[in-house]
């Protein structure tokens, strides 16, 4: 019987944070669309994967940890969850095991599943082009195939004999370019000529703790330096941090409009400028065509370790792709209110428009070949890998 055609395709997925959950949800939906008999989904994930039928083994939020030093207190629990996930994967006897990003968790889980005979696929290549290039060998030992988001990544892994395929960046399916800015302004009572600054300080409590005080002072300086403008601040707030953000922003010297995550793209469409934590949201802002400054600050010891390992001078993916700073970056010691406010002011007017014009063709390189959207390209790759395994080594 052909999995997916004569019977449901049995898929075990493991995602470790919200971005991986989004990837997993889109991939599961694409697989279900391509499999006449549907799919059976098991593993670890969040709400996006749950919408596709997943009952997560445990709350994915337990794995959403960041940093080298910050993770240490959680190691015993993580070890238990790794063993639990690996045991569930082996018991499920899936047609394919798909781990999504979160390499700290998923590499160890895949190692514990070494005896499984189904294809093991990792979705989102490790950034070996940025730091620790030797990781290509580790991934070659653990996985049969790799699905890459960036067009320049496959050669790094093919060089050591690991099947690696560019499937496009899922951010292109986010809908970040489809926000209703006019409707958003109307709902919040923002005038057409108001200057809207979108502030996105991150989605993790540690990020908020480190960045929000700096962002507050930076925004205050920006507003003071642009007193002739009717500057309004909007801030998308994830549910688990909303209470804290309400408490903190109530003390800001200017009113802050907190909005639900579902209104994030509308908020972007309504914005003239953005200040964001470094990460996926910076790509969303580029897709939404909002001139942006990114900023970030790590735990001091974590940063001290990483700066000796990282090989790229940039944090924004499109800056890395272009090998120049198109989107201003205020990182670590440069993450100061003065530096951020100066960058923001510099993007008002023609410079902001030029940023977007320069980024647009670079964004195009993140699209997979042909007309396929990234999730469909990823689903096609998964099914091809599964079918090849079923046909045997002579295929």
XYZ file of C-alpha atoms in Angstrom:
395
model
C 0.000 0.000 0.000
C 1.262 3.442 -0.901
C 1.284 5.830 2.104
C -0.759 8.911 1.385
C -2.524 7.293 -1.566
C -3.936 3.957 -0.356
C -3.765 4.812 3.341
C -2.987 7.945 5.390
C 0.642 9.061 5.450
C 1.909 8.623 9.007
C 3.954 11.699 9.929
C 5.798 12.329 13.186
C 6.839 15.988 13.570
C 8.810 17.745 16.270
C 8.814 21.546 16.502
C 10.421 23.465 19.357
C 9.148 27.035 19.081
C 6.449 29.151 17.466
C 8.249 29.671 14.150
C 8.723 25.909 13.828
C 5.075 25.359 14.712
C 4.074 27.654 11.840
C 6.339 25.746 9.450
C 4.957 22.441 10.698
C 1.361 23.584 10.373
C 1.841 24.744 6.798
C 3.765 21.607 5.855
C 1.113 19.343 7.403
C -1.643 21.195 5.514
C 0.290 20.883 2.247
C 0.908 17.173 2.814
C -2.782 16.606 3.556
C -3.678 18.406 0.325
C -1.275 16.264 -1.702
C -2.215 12.935 -0.097
C -5.595 11.597 -1.299
C -5.836 9.398 1.815
C -4.775 12.250 4.112
C -2.187 12.153 6.887
C -1.934 10.988 10.495
C 0.032 13.583 12.453
C 1.789 12.904 15.763
C 4.567 14.601 17.706
C 5.295 17.906 19.418
C 4.016 21.269 18.277
C 1.851 24.263 19.001
C -1.487 25.726 17.873
C -0.710 25.779 14.135
C 0.095 22.079 14.104
C -2.853 21.399 16.421
C -5.097 22.970 13.775
C -3.889 20.215 11.439
C -4.835 17.457 13.877
C -1.807 17.207 16.171
C -2.238 16.401 19.850
C 1.134 17.483 21.182
C 2.892 15.137 23.591
C 3.481 18.104 25.903
C 3.268 21.915 25.650
C 5.725 23.120 23.040
C 6.366 26.217 25.169
C 8.588 24.071 27.399
C 11.138 24.001 24.561
C 11.032 27.695 23.612
C 14.271 28.590 25.364
C 17.050 30.772 23.998
C 20.670 31.437 24.838
C 23.594 29.381 26.086
C 23.632 30.375 29.742
C 19.861 30.827 30.065
C 19.112 27.212 29.145
C 21.226 25.595 31.872
C 18.567 25.402 34.627
C 16.190 23.621 32.248
C 18.505 20.827 31.093
C 17.077 18.008 33.304
C 13.535 18.647 32.074
C 14.708 18.893 28.454
C 16.459 15.533 28.733
C 13.225 13.942 29.922
C 11.290 15.484 27.062
C 13.883 14.306 24.514
C 13.564 10.723 25.769
C 9.771 10.955 25.837
C 9.592 12.296 22.269
C 12.025 9.724 20.899
C 10.083 6.895 22.536
C 6.810 8.186 21.070
C 8.362 8.498 17.610
C 9.606 4.908 17.692
C 6.263 3.623 18.979
C 4.382 5.497 16.233
C 6.288 3.719 13.438
C 5.732 6.645 11.055
C 6.388 6.784 7.325
C 8.565 9.836 7.925
C 10.120 11.628 10.892
C 10.340 15.402 10.416
C 12.160 17.612 12.911
C 11.728 21.353 12.507
C 14.455 23.816 13.502
C 15.223 23.819 17.297
C 18.468 21.871 16.699
C 19.412 21.745 20.376
C 16.366 19.575 21.055
C 15.836 17.894 17.700
C 19.390 16.690 17.106
C 19.351 14.839 20.403
C 15.914 13.454 19.702
C 16.992 12.256 16.239
C 20.081 10.617 17.735
C 17.818 8.680 20.104
C 15.826 7.553 17.043
C 18.875 6.265 15.174
C 17.413 2.767 14.843
C 14.274 3.888 12.997
C 14.138 2.878 9.336
C 11.839 5.619 8.046
C 13.375 8.706 6.387
C 14.529 11.333 8.885
C 14.158 14.851 7.530
C 15.224 18.074 9.202
C 13.388 21.237 8.122
C 15.437 24.479 8.405
C 19.151 24.066 7.832
C 21.549 25.046 10.605
C 23.302 28.319 9.836
C 26.685 26.734 9.123
C 27.462 29.714 6.871
C 27.280 31.944 9.952
C 28.927 29.861 12.645
C 30.233 26.364 13.497
C 30.559 24.999 9.934
C 31.538 21.602 11.333
C 27.869 20.970 12.139
C 27.358 19.719 8.570
C 28.958 16.423 9.610
C 26.678 16.028 12.630
C 23.580 16.538 10.510
C 24.884 14.064 7.928
C 25.030 11.393 10.656
C 21.568 12.130 12.034
C 19.375 12.859 9.019
C 18.687 11.484 5.547
C 17.579 14.789 4.055
C 17.524 18.488 4.814
C 14.958 21.066 3.678
C 16.619 24.475 3.308
C 14.960 27.881 3.478
C 17.754 29.768 1.715
C 18.996 29.191 -1.846
C 22.687 29.263 -0.942
C 22.463 26.594 1.784
C 22.264 23.204 -0.028
C 25.883 23.169 -1.293
C 27.230 23.271 2.269
C 25.516 19.947 2.998
C 25.742 18.279 -0.397
C 29.512 18.639 -0.064
C 29.429 15.999 2.706
C 26.879 13.776 0.962
C 23.701 14.917 2.726
C 20.648 15.312 0.513
C 19.723 18.989 0.850
C 16.965 20.794 -1.034
C 15.999 24.464 -1.276
C 12.226 24.702 -0.717
C 11.898 28.449 -0.150
C 11.323 30.546 2.938
C 7.939 30.010 4.563
C 7.808 33.679 5.545
C 6.603 34.316 1.992
C 3.336 32.604 2.967
C 2.842 34.652 6.108
C 0.410 37.152 4.621
C 2.581 39.997 5.885
C 1.981 41.821 2.599
C -1.796 41.652 2.920
C -2.484 43.785 5.997
C -5.342 46.300 6.063
C -3.643 49.498 7.139
C -6.591 51.803 6.434
C -8.997 49.640 8.408
C -6.516 49.344 11.276
C -6.121 53.109 11.566
C -9.876 53.497 11.495
C -10.384 50.922 14.265
C -7.822 52.604 16.532
C -8.941 56.129 15.695
C -5.600 57.049 14.122
C -5.727 59.961 11.693
C -4.579 59.487 8.113
C -1.732 61.934 8.673
C -0.577 60.373 11.975
C 2.965 58.973 11.866
C 2.680 55.402 13.104
C 5.706 53.689 14.638
C 5.347 49.925 15.073
C 7.382 48.601 18.017
C 8.056 44.856 18.257
C 10.263 43.998 21.246
C 10.102 40.184 20.842
C 7.933 37.278 21.902
C 10.027 35.801 24.728
C 10.026 37.123 28.273
C 13.833 37.341 28.296
C 13.825 39.470 25.149
C 11.203 41.770 26.594
C 13.169 42.193 29.813
C 16.366 43.148 27.965
C 14.914 45.193 25.113
C 11.795 47.000 26.296
C 13.548 49.526 28.591
C 15.926 50.430 25.760
C 13.082 50.634 23.247
C 11.126 52.909 25.593
C 13.968 55.428 25.827
C 14.678 55.184 22.100
C 11.043 55.857 21.218
C 10.911 58.763 23.668
C 13.986 60.313 22.037
C 12.560 59.715 18.568
C 9.278 61.406 19.516
C 11.103 64.338 21.092
C 13.235 64.788 17.983
C 10.145 64.669 15.763
C 7.845 66.805 17.886
C 6.276 68.314 14.793
C 4.798 64.961 13.834
C 1.746 63.277 15.324
C 3.676 60.133 16.304
C 1.573 57.186 17.473
C 2.983 53.930 18.851
C 1.466 50.516 18.109
C 2.781 47.295 19.630
C 1.559 43.774 18.788
C 1.466 41.727 21.997
C 1.506 37.931 22.284
C -1.105 36.698 24.793
C 1.284 35.351 27.439
C 3.089 38.704 27.653
C 0.203 41.102 27.213
C -0.373 41.699 30.914
C 3.284 42.552 31.457
C 3.367 44.829 28.406
C 0.250 46.652 29.560
C 1.829 47.266 32.960
C 5.141 48.483 31.546
C 3.865 50.608 28.651
C 1.368 52.336 30.969
C 4.419 54.146 32.378
C 5.718 55.274 28.972
C 5.594 59.046 28.435
C 3.478 58.544 25.291
C 0.381 56.364 24.760
C 0.988 52.884 23.346
C -1.696 50.976 21.449
C -1.297 47.275 22.269
C -2.859 45.057 19.603
C -3.553 41.330 19.324
C -1.235 39.081 17.273
C -4.021 38.619 14.725
C -3.827 42.350 13.986
C -0.035 42.366 13.570
C -0.020 42.564 9.777
C -2.704 45.242 9.784
C -0.545 47.193 12.244
C 2.439 46.812 9.931
C 0.427 47.967 6.925
C -0.624 51.056 8.883
C 2.916 51.892 9.972
C 5.350 54.424 8.549
C 8.319 52.972 10.398
C 9.218 50.050 12.672
C 11.583 49.174 15.487
C 11.897 45.427 15.973
C 13.852 42.784 17.800
C 16.107 40.882 15.436
C 14.387 37.754 14.126
C 11.673 36.519 11.791
C 9.571 39.623 12.367
C 12.222 41.650 10.536
C 11.490 39.633 7.383
C 7.758 40.151 7.880
C 8.320 43.901 8.024
C 10.336 43.774 4.796
C 7.492 41.880 3.104
C 5.027 44.443 4.489
C 7.280 47.179 3.032
C 7.827 48.983 6.329
C 11.198 50.761 6.740
C 12.778 49.126 9.760
C 15.527 49.313 12.366
C 16.390 46.088 14.185
C 17.952 45.860 17.620
C 18.980 43.096 19.976
C 20.805 42.489 23.212
C 21.839 39.099 24.604
C 22.919 38.001 28.049
C 26.501 39.301 28.354
C 28.123 35.890 28.743
C 26.092 34.400 25.886
C 27.141 37.276 23.640
C 30.798 36.934 24.682
C 30.729 33.282 23.635
C 28.813 33.802 20.406
C 30.884 36.674 19.092
C 33.854 34.308 18.981
C 31.878 31.796 16.947
C 29.726 33.822 14.540
C 31.247 34.388 11.108
C 28.804 36.950 9.670
C 28.818 40.610 10.715
C 25.046 40.968 10.289
C 21.916 39.700 12.039
C 19.162 40.542 9.519
C 18.834 37.737 6.973
C 18.500 40.141 4.054
C 21.591 42.059 5.175
C 23.428 38.728 5.279
C 22.172 37.801 1.812
C 23.202 41.181 0.397
C 26.442 41.251 2.433
C 25.798 44.849 3.477
C 23.720 46.716 6.023
C 20.525 47.738 4.256
C 18.421 47.495 7.413
C 20.180 49.382 10.249
C 21.223 47.085 13.095
C 21.722 48.147 16.718
C 23.161 45.072 18.406
C 24.527 44.484 21.913
C 26.790 47.460 22.816
C 25.233 49.447 19.953
C 21.744 48.701 21.279
C 21.368 52.117 22.892
C 18.465 54.585 22.861
C 20.613 57.210 21.133
C 21.762 54.881 18.334
C 18.282 53.467 17.751
C 16.585 56.891 17.714
C 19.164 58.190 15.230
C 18.607 55.204 12.931
C 14.830 55.641 13.097
C 14.995 59.330 12.245
C 17.324 58.615 9.323
C 14.679 56.406 7.686
C 11.952 59.041 7.525
C 11.181 59.907 3.926
C 13.342 58.967 0.938
C 15.810 56.786 2.857
C 13.010 54.557 4.092
C 11.576 54.182 0.598
C 15.051 53.345 -0.693
C 15.419 50.617 1.934
C 12.259 48.907 0.717
C 13.192 49.271 -2.946
C 16.587 47.675 -2.273
C 15.153 44.796 -0.227
C 12.424 43.772 -2.697
C 14.589 41.848 -5.215
C 16.510 40.197 -2.367
C 13.229 38.905 -0.941
C 12.553 37.354 -4.344
C 15.534 35.035 -3.933
C 13.740 33.339 -1.015
C 11.032 31.951 -3.345
C 11.355 28.321 -4.543
C 11.769 27.515 -8.216
C 8.578 27.398 -10.238
C 5.173 28.547 -9.056
C 5.105 26.471 -5.862
C 4.782 28.215 -2.515
C 7.368 27.070 0.070
C 5.069 24.729 1.998
C 4.029 22.958 -1.212
C 7.642 22.692 -2.333
C 8.504 21.206 1.072
C 5.592 18.754 0.882
C 6.645 17.647 -2.599
C 10.175 17.048 -1.327
C 8.921 15.021 1.656
C 6.707 12.806 -0.519
C 9.497 12.236 -3.017
C 11.851 11.201 -0.212
C 9.255 8.846 1.310
C 8.402 7.259 -2.037
C 12.065 6.780 -2.868
C 12.617 5.001 0.448
C 9.600 2.750 -0.190
C 10.888 1.828 -3.650
C 14.210 0.754 -2.180
C 17.886 1.641 -2.632
C 17.893 0.920 -6.374
C 15.687 4.001 -6.836
